[in-house]
Short mmCIF file of C-alpha atoms and ligand atoms in Angstrom, two decimals:
data_model
loop_
_atom_site.label_atom_id
_atom_site.label_comp_id
_atom_site.label_asym_id
_atom_site.label_seq_id
_atom_site.Cartn_x
_atom_site.Cartn_y
_atom_site.Cartn_z
CA MET A 3 14.65 -2.09 -121.86
CA ASN A 4 17.64 -3.36 -118.79
CA SER A 5 17.54 -1.44 -115.95
CA ALA A 6 21.40 -1.12 -115.56
CA VAL A 7 22.16 1.30 -118.63
CA SER A 8 26.08 0.81 -118.21
CA ASP A 9 27.08 4.48 -118.59
CA GLN A 10 29.68 3.63 -121.48
CA THR A 11 29.70 6.13 -124.33
CA LEU A 12 32.06 5.65 -127.25
CA PRO A 13 32.90 8.85 -129.90
CA PHE A 14 34.03 7.70 -133.80
CA VAL A 15 34.56 9.51 -136.50
CA LYS A 16 32.34 9.79 -139.70
CA MET A 17 35.17 9.70 -143.16
CA HIS A 18 34.68 8.65 -146.36
CA GLY A 19 37.18 8.75 -149.76
CA LEU A 20 34.77 8.42 -153.01
CA GLY A 21 32.06 7.88 -151.36
CA ASN A 22 33.48 4.82 -149.59
CA ASP A 23 32.34 5.60 -146.17
CA PHE A 24 33.83 4.53 -142.44
CA VAL A 25 33.14 4.99 -139.11
CA ILE A 26 36.93 5.24 -137.50
CA VAL A 27 36.87 3.93 -133.68
CA GLU A 28 39.64 4.66 -131.10
CA SER A 29 40.62 1.51 -129.62
CA ARG A 30 44.68 2.18 -128.35
CA GLY A 31 45.29 1.41 -124.70
CA PRO A 32 44.23 -1.59 -122.88
CA GLU A 33 40.43 -2.35 -123.96
CA ARG A 34 39.08 -3.53 -127.24
CA ARG A 35 35.80 -1.93 -128.30
CA VAL A 36 34.42 -3.27 -131.62
CA SER A 37 32.87 -6.72 -131.78
CA PRO A 38 31.37 -8.47 -134.57
CA GLN A 39 28.18 -7.84 -133.25
CA LEU A 40 29.22 -4.11 -132.40
CA ALA A 41 30.52 -3.54 -136.65
CA ARG A 42 26.83 -5.37 -137.89
CA ALA A 43 24.62 -2.90 -135.20
CA LEU A 44 26.63 -0.08 -135.73
CA GLY A 45 26.73 -0.46 -139.48
CA ASP A 46 23.26 -1.17 -140.29
CA ARG A 47 21.87 2.77 -142.15
CA ASN A 48 18.94 2.28 -140.06
CA PHE A 49 19.00 1.01 -136.19
CA GLY A 50 22.84 1.88 -136.80
CA VAL A 51 25.04 4.56 -137.88
CA GLY A 52 25.87 3.35 -141.22
CA PHE A 53 29.15 1.97 -142.70
CA ASP A 54 31.04 0.29 -145.98
CA GLN A 55 33.61 -0.73 -143.26
CA LEU A 56 34.81 0.45 -139.82
CA ALA A 57 38.67 1.21 -139.10
CA GLU A 58 39.38 0.65 -135.16
CA LEU A 59 42.90 1.89 -134.33
CA ARG A 60 44.91 -0.74 -132.14
CA ASP A 61 48.50 0.23 -130.29
CA SER A 62 51.38 -1.53 -133.27
CA ASP A 63 55.11 -2.51 -131.53
CA ARG A 64 55.59 -2.48 -135.38
CA ALA A 65 54.23 0.97 -137.24
CA ASP A 66 52.91 4.38 -136.07
CA LEU A 67 49.77 2.39 -135.54
CA ARG A 68 47.93 -0.84 -136.41
CA LEU A 69 44.17 -1.07 -138.34
CA GLU A 70 41.37 -3.41 -138.20
CA PHE A 71 39.14 -3.33 -141.05
CA TRP A 72 35.06 -4.56 -140.26
CA ASN A 73 32.89 -5.07 -142.97
CA SER A 74 28.96 -3.80 -142.30
CA ASP A 75 28.05 -7.33 -142.04
CA GLY A 76 30.40 -8.37 -139.03
CA THR A 77 33.10 -9.88 -140.93
CA LEU A 78 36.92 -8.68 -140.65
CA SER A 79 39.21 -7.68 -143.89
CA GLY A 80 42.34 -8.11 -144.55
CA ALA A 81 43.30 -4.73 -146.11
CA CYS A 82 40.86 -1.54 -146.82
CA GLY A 83 42.80 1.16 -148.94
CA ASN A 84 40.18 4.36 -148.39
CA ALA A 85 40.08 4.01 -144.92
CA THR A 86 43.10 3.44 -144.59
CA ARG A 87 43.82 6.68 -146.82
CA CYS A 88 41.28 8.52 -144.10
CA VAL A 89 42.70 6.91 -140.88
CA ALA A 90 46.35 8.18 -142.34
CA ALA A 91 44.94 12.08 -143.46
CA ARG A 92 43.28 12.55 -139.79
CA GLU A 93 45.86 11.06 -138.67
CA MET A 94 48.87 13.38 -139.99
CA ASN A 95 46.34 16.06 -139.34
CA ARG A 96 46.45 15.55 -135.46
CA THR A 97 49.99 14.87 -135.27
CA GLY A 98 51.53 17.07 -138.03
CA GLN A 99 53.34 14.31 -140.04
CA ASP A 100 53.50 14.44 -143.31
CA SER A 101 54.25 10.62 -143.52
CA LEU A 102 52.29 8.03 -141.29
CA THR A 103 53.56 3.94 -141.19
CA ILE A 104 50.37 1.64 -140.15
CA GLU A 105 50.17 -1.80 -139.38
CA THR A 106 47.32 -4.47 -141.48
CA ALA A 107 46.83 -7.91 -141.00
CA HIS A 108 48.08 -7.73 -144.55
CA SER A 109 51.78 -6.18 -144.18
CA VAL A 110 53.14 -2.57 -143.01
CA LEU A 111 51.69 0.41 -145.30
CA LEU A 112 53.33 3.63 -145.38
CA ALA A 113 51.14 7.18 -146.11
CA VAL A 114 51.97 9.90 -147.81
CA ARG A 115 50.10 13.74 -147.82
CA CYS A 116 50.57 15.35 -151.35
CA PRO A 117 50.98 18.52 -151.80
CA ASP A 118 47.47 18.66 -153.49
CA GLY A 119 46.10 17.75 -150.35
CA ARG A 120 45.45 13.86 -151.51
CA VAL A 121 47.01 10.97 -149.25
CA SER A 122 49.09 8.54 -151.21
CA VAL A 123 49.24 4.60 -149.61
CA ASN A 124 51.85 1.67 -150.60
CA MET A 125 49.57 -0.73 -150.44
CA GLY A 126 52.33 -2.82 -150.39
CA GLN A 127 53.19 -5.99 -153.38
CA PRO A 128 49.55 -8.10 -155.12
CA GLN A 129 49.62 -11.93 -153.60
CA ARG A 130 49.44 -13.63 -156.95
CA ALA A 131 49.87 -17.28 -156.14
CA TRP A 132 46.49 -19.40 -155.55
CA GLN A 133 47.04 -20.33 -151.83
CA ASP A 134 47.78 -16.54 -151.14
CA ILE A 135 44.93 -14.45 -152.94
CA PRO A 136 44.00 -17.00 -152.05
CA LEU A 137 41.94 -19.63 -153.97
CA ALA A 138 40.77 -23.29 -153.25
CA ARG A 139 42.37 -25.28 -155.37
CA ASP A 140 45.78 -24.65 -157.92
CA VAL A 141 44.31 -23.08 -161.21
CA ASP A 142 45.58 -20.40 -163.39
CA THR A 143 44.89 -16.96 -161.02
CA LEU A 144 44.95 -14.20 -164.73
CA ALA A 145 41.87 -17.15 -166.59
CA LEU A 146 39.75 -18.16 -163.82
CA PRO A 147 37.57 -21.34 -164.28
CA LEU A 148 34.13 -19.34 -164.24
CA GLU A 149 32.21 -17.44 -166.44
CA GLY A 150 34.34 -14.62 -168.64
CA HIS A 151 37.32 -16.03 -167.29
CA PRO A 152 37.98 -13.44 -164.43
CA ALA A 153 42.10 -12.59 -162.84
CA ALA A 154 42.20 -13.06 -159.21
CA ILE A 155 45.15 -10.74 -157.04
CA GLY A 156 44.74 -10.86 -153.48
CA MET A 157 46.06 -7.13 -152.11
CA GLY A 158 45.74 -8.54 -148.44
CA ASN A 159 42.47 -8.82 -149.34
CA PRO A 160 40.95 -11.48 -152.19
CA HIS A 161 39.74 -9.88 -155.41
CA CYS A 162 37.76 -11.00 -158.53
CA ILE A 163 38.43 -9.31 -161.25
CA ARG A 164 36.72 -9.06 -165.28
CA VAL A 165 36.91 -7.35 -167.99
CA VAL A 166 34.34 -6.23 -169.33
CA ASN A 167 33.35 -3.97 -172.79
CA ASP A 168 30.48 -1.75 -171.19
CA VAL A 169 30.20 -1.61 -167.22
CA THR A 170 27.40 0.18 -167.07
CA THR A 171 25.39 -3.05 -168.26
CA VAL A 172 26.51 -5.52 -165.70
CA ALA A 173 23.81 -6.94 -163.40
CA LEU A 174 26.71 -6.01 -160.49
CA THR A 175 23.83 -6.89 -157.62
CA GLU A 176 23.15 -10.64 -159.31
CA LEU A 177 26.60 -11.05 -160.29
CA GLY A 178 28.46 -9.40 -157.31
CA PRO A 179 26.89 -12.34 -154.40
CA ARG A 180 26.56 -15.00 -157.01
CA ILE A 181 30.94 -15.10 -157.15
CA GLU A 182 31.46 -13.60 -153.74
CA HIS A 183 30.43 -16.93 -152.55
CA ASP A 184 31.74 -18.98 -155.15
CA PRO A 185 33.35 -22.47 -153.99
CA LEU A 186 36.61 -21.42 -155.34
CA PHE A 187 36.92 -18.58 -152.83
CA PRO A 188 37.11 -19.77 -149.72
CA GLN A 189 37.44 -16.56 -148.06
CA ARG A 190 35.04 -15.49 -150.71
CA THR A 191 35.89 -12.33 -152.51
CA ASN A 192 35.32 -9.07 -153.41
CA VAL A 193 34.11 -8.98 -157.29
CA GLU A 194 35.65 -6.40 -159.89
CA PHE A 195 34.07 -5.16 -163.17
CA VAL A 196 36.63 -3.34 -165.39
CA GLU A 197 35.89 -1.73 -168.82
CA ILE A 198 39.48 -0.43 -170.43
CA ARG A 199 38.17 3.13 -172.15
CA SER A 200 40.77 4.35 -175.48
CA ASP A 201 41.90 7.45 -173.57
CA GLY A 202 44.03 4.58 -171.31
CA THR A 203 41.88 4.89 -168.45
CA LEU A 204 40.08 2.32 -166.28
CA ARG A 205 36.11 2.64 -165.61
CA LEU A 206 36.16 0.27 -162.38
CA ARG A 207 32.71 -1.13 -160.75
CA VAL A 208 32.36 -3.14 -156.93
CA TRP A 209 30.45 -5.53 -155.51
CA GLU A 210 33.17 -5.46 -152.26
CA ARG A 211 32.70 -8.95 -149.63
CA GLY A 212 30.49 -8.11 -146.60
CA ALA A 213 29.12 -5.36 -147.99
CA GLY A 214 27.89 -4.86 -151.54
CA VAL A 215 27.67 -2.15 -154.46
CA THR A 216 30.26 0.65 -152.74
CA LEU A 217 31.14 3.51 -154.78
CA ALA A 218 34.35 2.91 -154.59
CA CYS A 219 37.23 0.02 -153.36
CA GLY A 220 40.68 1.36 -152.69
CA SER A 221 42.16 -2.39 -152.29
CA GLY A 222 39.96 -3.28 -155.54
CA ALA A 223 41.78 -0.80 -157.74
CA CYS A 224 44.92 -1.97 -157.09
CA ALA A 225 43.84 -5.86 -157.90
CA THR A 226 42.24 -4.39 -161.17
CA ALA A 227 45.66 -2.19 -161.91
CA VAL A 228 47.52 -5.50 -160.94
CA ALA A 229 45.26 -7.35 -163.00
CA THR A 230 44.54 -5.11 -166.45
CA HIS A 231 48.81 -4.77 -166.23
CA LEU A 232 49.53 -8.69 -165.95
CA LEU A 233 46.63 -9.44 -168.68
CA GLY A 234 49.24 -6.69 -170.74
CA LEU A 235 46.23 -4.37 -171.03
CA THR A 236 47.90 -1.43 -169.00
CA PRO A 237 50.66 0.14 -168.18
CA ARG A 238 52.02 -0.04 -164.11
CA ALA A 239 50.40 3.17 -163.54
CA VAL A 240 46.56 3.93 -164.11
CA ASP A 241 44.02 6.30 -163.75
CA ILE A 242 40.73 4.06 -162.77
CA GLU A 243 37.17 6.07 -162.47
CA MET A 244 35.00 4.88 -159.86
CA ASP A 245 31.13 5.26 -159.14
CA GLY A 246 32.41 7.82 -156.78
CA GLY A 247 35.27 9.59 -158.05
CA TRP A 248 38.90 8.60 -158.83
CA LEU A 249 41.67 7.03 -158.13
CA SER A 250 45.47 6.71 -159.50
CA ILE A 251 47.35 3.80 -158.97
CA ASP A 252 50.59 3.01 -160.00
CA TRP A 253 52.61 -0.69 -159.41
CA ARG A 254 55.92 0.60 -158.59
CA GLU A 255 59.10 -1.77 -157.77
CA ASP A 256 58.31 -1.29 -153.77
CA GLY A 257 54.07 -2.15 -154.15
CA VAL A 258 50.97 -0.77 -155.69
CA TRP A 259 50.31 2.86 -154.93
CA MET A 260 47.07 4.12 -154.58
CA THR A 261 46.43 8.21 -154.28
CA GLY A 262 43.39 9.87 -153.81
CA PRO A 263 41.27 12.28 -151.83
CA THR A 264 39.88 12.33 -148.07
CA ALA A 265 36.59 13.70 -146.39
CA HIS A 266 35.97 14.73 -143.09
CA VAL A 267 32.36 14.26 -142.26
CA PHE A 268 31.54 14.44 -138.51
CA ASP A 269 32.45 13.16 -135.19
CA GLY A 270 29.77 11.80 -132.79
CA THR A 271 29.19 9.78 -130.06
CA LEU A 272 27.53 6.51 -129.54
CA ASN A 273 24.64 6.96 -126.46
CA ALA A 274 25.78 3.75 -123.23
CA ASP A 275 21.66 2.92 -124.05
CA TRP A 276 21.91 1.92 -127.54
CA LEU A 277 25.59 0.50 -127.10
CA GLN A 278 24.09 -1.84 -124.10
CA ALA A 279 20.98 -2.80 -126.78
CA ALA A 280 23.52 -3.20 -129.46
CA GLN A 281 26.17 -5.33 -127.85
N1 LIG R 5 36.47 -0.50 -149.36
C1 LIG R 5 37.81 -1.34 -149.17
C2 LIG R 5 37.42 -2.81 -148.88
C3 LIG R 5 37.06 -3.63 -147.59
C4 LIG R 5 37.30 -4.68 -147.22
C5 LIG R 5 36.41 -5.85 -148.27
N2 LIG R 5 35.25 -5.30 -148.38
C6 LIG R 5 36.97 -7.21 -148.18
O1 LIG R 5 35.92 -7.65 -147.25
O2 LIG R 5 37.82 -7.79 -148.11
C7 LIG R 5 38.82 -0.58 -149.86
O3 LIG R 5 38.79 0.08 -150.20
O4 LIG R 5 39.43 -1.57 -149.48
#
């Protein structure tokens, strides 16, 4: 243990959206607090706090705030729908706003408070061109040259969506990493398996890039709703059940709207000793 212990602590907030769980760190101001090493250490469910993603709040000159998203493996993502909803809910509760603009690496998003307490976010338009998703080469993005001919859609992050008859029979922990790391995806990919139910709802299970199996994935639900609509299987608006609960997705003229609940679990402080050992 180093003798010169820094006295710097770091406050954080723990939230989740349908069990997709997040640590939220305040980095607005001159000092950037998060690094890939800190994200990995903090994301460790035994030696750290544990999360699917870390959402880092930054200053923005284009929106009310900017968000950076870190996966638990220390990689950055251009989108994180459930974390965006959580941060928006907390910020609107703090400021009293009923809507909020959020700059991400993908675009400037709009979050709106719903009368029933849920939060809606316009996640922007989907990316359908192979170069934008991105893919490694020009292929039919609605029927990829992979087993089951899945679709690929970008929502600021890449998604590979495969329609199956029964999601409960999918070997997610085997197929997920294999597809995530397929060379067709130069930045890897999130992996979705979706079942179209007779009542018109979808049942979705997700293997997330840089995080593994999660109970829900907001950007994944958006990408799935876009893909199943483009495949002629669903209308533009659809309700999606994931292991952690339900999201409502509506692909409107101005973008893909995602609506769902958020939960504030606790506030915490990382102590100086832990921080010094983690960085
Ligand atoms: N859980 C998120 C997706 C987080 C990022 C994803 N793992 C990636 O690397 O693209 C969501 O709710 O969208």
